[in-house]
Short mmCIF file of C-alpha atoms and ligand atoms in Angstrom, two decimals:
data_model
loop_
_atom_site.label_atom_id
_atom_site.label_comp_id
_atom_site.label_asym_id
_atom_site.label_seq_id
_atom_site.Cartn_x
_atom_site.Cartn_y
_atom_site.Cartn_z
CA MET A 1 32.53 28.66 5.01
CA GLY A 2 34.66 25.83 4.09
CA ASP A 3 35.59 25.13 7.61
CA LYS A 4 31.86 25.02 8.51
CA LEU A 5 30.74 22.85 5.84
CA PHE A 6 33.29 20.43 6.50
CA LEU A 7 32.56 20.67 10.60
CA PHE A 8 29.04 20.11 9.57
CA LEU A 9 30.17 17.21 7.50
CA ALA A 10 32.22 15.65 9.82
CA LEU A 11 29.49 15.84 12.79
CA ALA A 12 26.80 14.46 10.49
CA GLY A 13 28.81 11.69 9.59
CA ILE A 14 29.87 10.97 13.48
CA LEU A 15 26.38 11.00 14.23
CA LEU A 16 25.41 8.25 11.53
CA VAL A 17 28.34 6.08 12.60
CA VAL A 18 27.28 6.51 16.41
CA ALA A 19 23.61 5.80 15.62
CA GLY A 20 24.46 3.00 13.43
CA CYS A 21 22.88 3.96 10.41
CA MET A 22 22.49 1.39 8.06
CA ILE A 23 21.26 0.60 4.32
CA VAL A 24 19.82 -2.88 4.30
CA THR A 25 17.64 -4.59 1.81
CA ASN A 26 14.22 -5.32 3.27
CA PRO A 27 13.64 -9.17 2.69
CA ALA A 28 9.60 -8.60 2.58
CA THR A 29 9.76 -5.69 0.18
CA LYS A 30 12.98 -6.01 -1.64
CA ARG A 31 13.72 -2.51 -1.54
CA LYS A 32 16.63 -0.63 0.22
CA ASP A 33 15.83 1.06 3.46
CA ILE A 34 18.16 3.31 5.47
CA ILE A 35 17.64 2.16 8.90
CA LEU A 36 18.14 4.68 11.30
CA ILE A 37 16.44 2.76 14.41
CA ASP A 38 17.58 -0.85 14.89
CA ASP A 39 15.26 -3.78 16.01
CA ALA A 40 15.79 -3.26 19.56
CA GLN A 41 15.19 0.22 19.35
CA GLU A 42 12.06 -0.04 17.13
CA VAL A 43 10.89 -2.81 19.99
CA GLU A 44 11.49 -0.08 22.59
CA ILE A 45 9.55 2.49 20.64
CA GLY A 46 6.81 0.26 20.08
CA ARG A 47 6.57 -1.21 23.59
CA GLN A 48 6.26 2.81 24.93
CA VAL A 49 3.47 3.68 22.28
CA ALA A 50 1.68 0.12 23.07
CA ALA A 51 1.62 1.40 26.76
CA LYS A 52 0.00 4.44 25.76
CA VAL A 53 -2.54 2.43 23.54
CA GLU A 54 -3.55 0.47 26.49
CA LYS A 55 -3.85 3.42 28.59
CA ARG A 56 -6.18 4.95 26.22
CA TYR A 57 -8.09 1.72 24.91
CA GLN A 58 -9.19 -1.33 27.39
CA VAL A 59 -7.60 -4.65 26.64
CA SER A 60 -10.29 -7.51 26.47
CA ARG A 61 -9.97 -9.98 29.16
CA ASP A 62 -11.91 -12.74 27.14
CA PRO A 63 -9.30 -15.52 27.09
CA LYS A 64 -11.16 -17.02 24.35
CA LEU A 65 -11.07 -14.22 22.04
CA ASN A 66 -7.26 -13.53 23.20
CA SER A 67 -5.90 -16.40 22.71
CA TRP A 68 -7.64 -17.05 19.13
CA VAL A 69 -5.90 -13.84 17.88
CA LYS A 70 -2.66 -14.92 19.41
CA GLU A 71 -2.51 -18.36 18.01
CA ILE A 72 -3.21 -17.33 14.02
CA GLY A 73 -0.85 -14.37 15.01
CA GLN A 74 1.96 -16.28 15.97
CA ARG A 75 1.48 -18.95 13.15
CA LEU A 76 1.75 -16.29 10.36
CA ALA A 77 4.44 -14.38 12.29
CA ALA A 78 6.44 -17.56 11.96
CA VAL A 79 6.51 -17.47 8.37
CA SER A 80 7.31 -14.05 8.06
CA GLU A 81 10.59 -12.18 7.37
CA ARG A 82 10.93 -10.77 11.12
CA LYS A 83 10.27 -14.13 13.00
CA ASN A 84 13.01 -12.95 15.22
CA LEU A 85 10.66 -10.24 16.89
CA GLU A 86 8.46 -11.23 19.37
CA PHE A 87 4.85 -10.51 18.14
CA GLU A 88 2.03 -9.75 20.72
CA PHE A 89 -1.38 -9.84 19.47
CA LYS A 90 -4.23 -8.52 21.69
CA VAL A 91 -8.03 -7.77 21.48
CA LEU A 92 -9.21 -4.07 22.12
CA GLU A 93 -12.71 -3.39 23.79
CA ARG A 94 -13.74 -1.50 20.94
CA LYS A 95 -16.82 -1.51 18.63
CA GLU A 96 -15.14 0.31 15.43
CA ILE A 97 -14.11 -2.16 12.71
CA ASN A 98 -10.50 -1.98 12.93
CA ALA A 99 -6.94 -3.47 13.69
CA PHE A 100 -3.70 -1.56 13.70
CA ALA A 101 0.18 -2.58 14.11
CA LEU A 102 2.72 -0.75 16.00
CA PRO A 103 6.68 -0.67 15.13
CA GLY A 104 8.40 -3.73 17.14
CA GLY A 105 5.87 -6.40 16.75
CA PHE A 106 2.86 -5.16 18.85
CA ILE A 107 -0.88 -5.83 16.99
CA TYR A 108 -4.41 -4.84 18.19
CA VAL A 109 -7.51 -6.17 16.95
CA ASN A 110 -10.76 -4.53 18.06
CA LYS A 111 -13.69 -6.77 19.12
CA GLY A 112 -15.72 -5.00 16.80
CA LEU A 113 -13.68 -6.32 13.90
CA LEU A 114 -13.85 -9.73 15.43
CA ALA A 115 -17.55 -9.81 15.46
CA MET A 116 -17.56 -9.77 11.75
CA VAL A 117 -15.05 -12.48 11.07
CA ASP A 118 -16.68 -15.83 10.26
CA ASP A 119 -13.79 -18.13 10.27
CA ASP A 120 -10.01 -18.69 10.72
CA SER A 121 -8.61 -17.64 7.41
CA GLU A 122 -10.80 -14.09 7.51
CA LEU A 123 -8.70 -13.43 10.61
CA ALA A 124 -5.42 -14.71 9.05
CA GLY A 125 -5.95 -12.59 6.33
CA VAL A 126 -6.29 -9.29 8.81
CA LEU A 127 -3.29 -10.37 10.91
CA GLY A 128 -0.99 -11.13 7.73
CA HIS A 129 -1.84 -7.71 6.74
CA GLU A 130 -0.72 -6.18 10.08
CA ILE A 131 1.84 -8.19 10.20
CA GLY A 132 2.73 -6.98 6.58
CA HIS A 133 2.90 -3.56 8.25
CA ILE A 134 5.39 -4.40 10.31
CA THR A 135 8.10 -6.64 8.19
CA ALA A 136 7.76 -4.02 5.72
CA ARG A 137 8.68 -1.24 8.20
CA HIS A 138 6.02 1.26 7.21
CA GLY A 139 5.58 2.64 10.40
CA ILE A 140 8.82 2.91 11.51
CA LYS A 141 9.97 4.48 8.44
CA LYS A 142 7.36 6.91 8.43
CA LEU A 143 8.69 7.71 12.13
CA GLN A 144 12.00 8.05 10.36
CA ASN A 145 11.28 10.48 7.85
CA GLN A 146 9.33 12.69 10.38
CA ILE A 147 12.02 12.59 13.00
CA GLY A 148 15.23 11.25 11.62
CA TYR A 149 17.82 14.22 12.69
CA SER A 150 16.47 14.53 16.12
CA LEU A 151 16.05 10.82 16.78
CA LEU A 152 20.12 11.01 15.97
CA ILE A 153 20.72 13.65 18.39
CA SER A 154 18.29 11.82 21.07
CA ILE A 155 20.12 8.51 20.69
CA LEU A 156 23.77 10.04 20.85
CA PHE A 157 22.36 12.29 24.16
CA LYS A 158 20.03 10.37 25.51
CA ASN A 159 17.66 12.98 25.64
CA ASN A 160 14.48 12.11 27.30
CA ASP A 161 12.47 15.03 26.33
CA THR A 162 12.93 13.94 22.99
CA THR A 163 12.33 10.34 23.30
CA ARG A 164 8.98 11.77 24.80
CA ARG A 165 8.11 13.25 21.59
CA ILE A 166 9.04 10.44 19.35
CA ILE A 167 6.54 8.46 21.23
CA ASP A 168 3.79 10.95 20.94
CA THR A 169 4.86 11.25 17.21
CA ALA A 170 4.67 7.55 16.50
CA PHE A 171 1.05 7.46 18.22
CA THR A 172 0.13 10.20 16.07
CA LEU A 173 1.50 8.91 13.02
CA ILE A 174 0.00 5.50 13.42
CA SER A 175 -3.31 6.92 14.20
CA LEU A 176 -3.09 8.76 10.80
CA GLY A 177 -2.45 5.71 8.92
CA TYR A 178 -0.64 4.65 5.60
CA SER A 179 -0.50 5.68 2.54
CA ARG A 180 -2.16 3.76 -0.40
CA GLU A 181 1.01 1.74 -1.39
CA ASP A 182 1.83 0.76 2.03
CA GLU A 183 -2.06 -0.43 2.09
CA PHE A 184 -1.48 -2.59 -1.04
CA GLU A 185 2.07 -3.66 -0.11
CA ALA A 186 0.30 -5.05 3.50
CA ASP A 187 -2.20 -6.92 1.66
CA LYS A 188 0.33 -8.61 -0.67
CA LEU A 189 2.36 -10.00 2.06
CA SER A 190 -0.86 -11.06 3.86
CA VAL A 191 -1.42 -13.14 0.79
CA ILE A 192 1.88 -14.82 1.09
CA TYR A 193 1.94 -15.23 4.81
CA THR A 194 -1.53 -16.81 4.92
CA TYR A 195 -0.70 -19.16 2.11
CA LYS A 196 2.31 -20.03 3.88
CA ALA A 197 1.05 -20.82 7.16
CA GLY A 198 -1.42 -23.24 5.41
CA TYR A 199 -4.36 -20.70 5.67
CA ASN A 200 -6.98 -20.17 2.54
CA PRO A 201 -5.86 -16.73 1.18
CA GLU A 202 -9.19 -16.35 -0.22
CA GLY A 203 -10.17 -15.54 3.52
CA MET A 204 -9.06 -12.03 2.99
CA VAL A 205 -11.33 -11.43 -0.05
CA LYS A 206 -14.25 -12.76 1.80
CA PHE A 207 -13.47 -10.49 4.51
CA LEU A 208 -13.47 -7.50 2.25
CA GLN A 209 -16.38 -8.10 0.71
CA LYS A 210 -18.39 -8.21 3.99
CA LEU A 211 -16.87 -4.92 4.69
CA LYS A 212 -18.08 -3.53 1.01
CA GLN A 213 -21.20 -4.75 1.77
CA MET A 214 -21.34 -2.71 5.28
CA GLU A 215 -19.90 0.43 3.53
CA LYS A 216 -23.31 0.97 2.30
CA ARG A 217 -25.44 -0.09 5.07
CA GLU A 218 -23.38 1.59 8.44
CA PRO A 219 -20.76 3.84 7.20
CA LEU A 220 -20.32 5.41 10.58
CA GLU A 221 -19.10 1.91 12.26
CA ILE A 222 -16.40 1.18 9.75
CA GLU A 223 -15.50 4.93 9.49
CA THR A 224 -11.90 4.63 10.74
CA PHE A 225 -11.16 1.67 8.57
CA LEU A 226 -12.15 3.45 5.69
CA SER A 227 -10.20 6.83 5.98
CA THR A 228 -7.34 4.87 6.57
CA HIS A 229 -7.42 2.37 3.50
CA PRO A 230 -7.57 2.69 -0.23
CA PRO A 231 -10.86 1.62 -1.75
CA THR A 232 -12.05 -1.80 -0.70
CA SER A 233 -13.06 -2.75 -4.58
CA GLU A 234 -9.54 -2.07 -5.41
CA ARG A 235 -7.89 -4.12 -2.60
CA ILE A 236 -9.99 -7.10 -3.64
CA LYS A 237 -9.11 -6.58 -7.20
CA ARG A 238 -5.39 -6.48 -6.40
CA ILE A 239 -5.57 -9.27 -3.70
CA LYS A 240 -7.28 -11.87 -6.13
CA GLU A 241 -4.29 -10.76 -8.73
CA GLU A 242 -2.04 -11.63 -6.06
CA ILE A 243 -3.59 -15.10 -5.22
CA ALA A 244 -3.60 -16.25 -8.73
CA ARG A 245 0.08 -14.89 -9.04
CA MET A 246 1.04 -16.96 -5.78
CA ILE A 247 -1.03 -19.99 -6.51
CA GLY A 248 0.69 -19.87 -10.47
CA LYS A 249 3.79 -19.94 -8.43
CA LYS A 250 3.55 -23.42 -6.96
ZN1 LIG B 301 -3.15 -1.29 6.80
#
């Protein structure tokens, strides 16, 4: 028995070392995170999930819309804690009011959401929130919790089947959305990034207030957004508190 336990511990130790497991303080959340997936692996996973997304949904060819999103997105990414990542911002030809972030820096905004945006500060609020999911590593941590062990094995043995399964799991996890706490954290980070990049952080409040109005009128149109985010009024309340804190700090 003792021998087996020793063997197991030794093997687990080797796996962790080989996979480059680290405990680091996340600069965005100030929390200690166990990192099994390093930046390069995260980008690779993100890229493969992005390819899946773009196979399923059409990327808009409207140069104006795409450059609008890209310009604001890059300005925000440049003041974030993970500016080393090459962020990509793209518009999808979808009516649903939604935006989402993949690990590694891939961010998508639906055309339906853009139709609701009245100025740069509102779009900055939305994009800052998505960047927040990436800097706080929400997606990659979810994935790590789900497939941590098999991930280590696949990295060690370069198993293609497992890699494919990881990409599928990542895709499903991202469509399921994040926890309430993760959403609030992304909102908080959005306030910080928009403010630092020189946008009015009240833009996110304005955007969410419009969303709240729509919830009553056309609940179906925003179904996906509502199912994956905490109550809008609670988000507005917390964002206002964060703005007050931010401005007070100045
Ligand atoms: Zn979110």
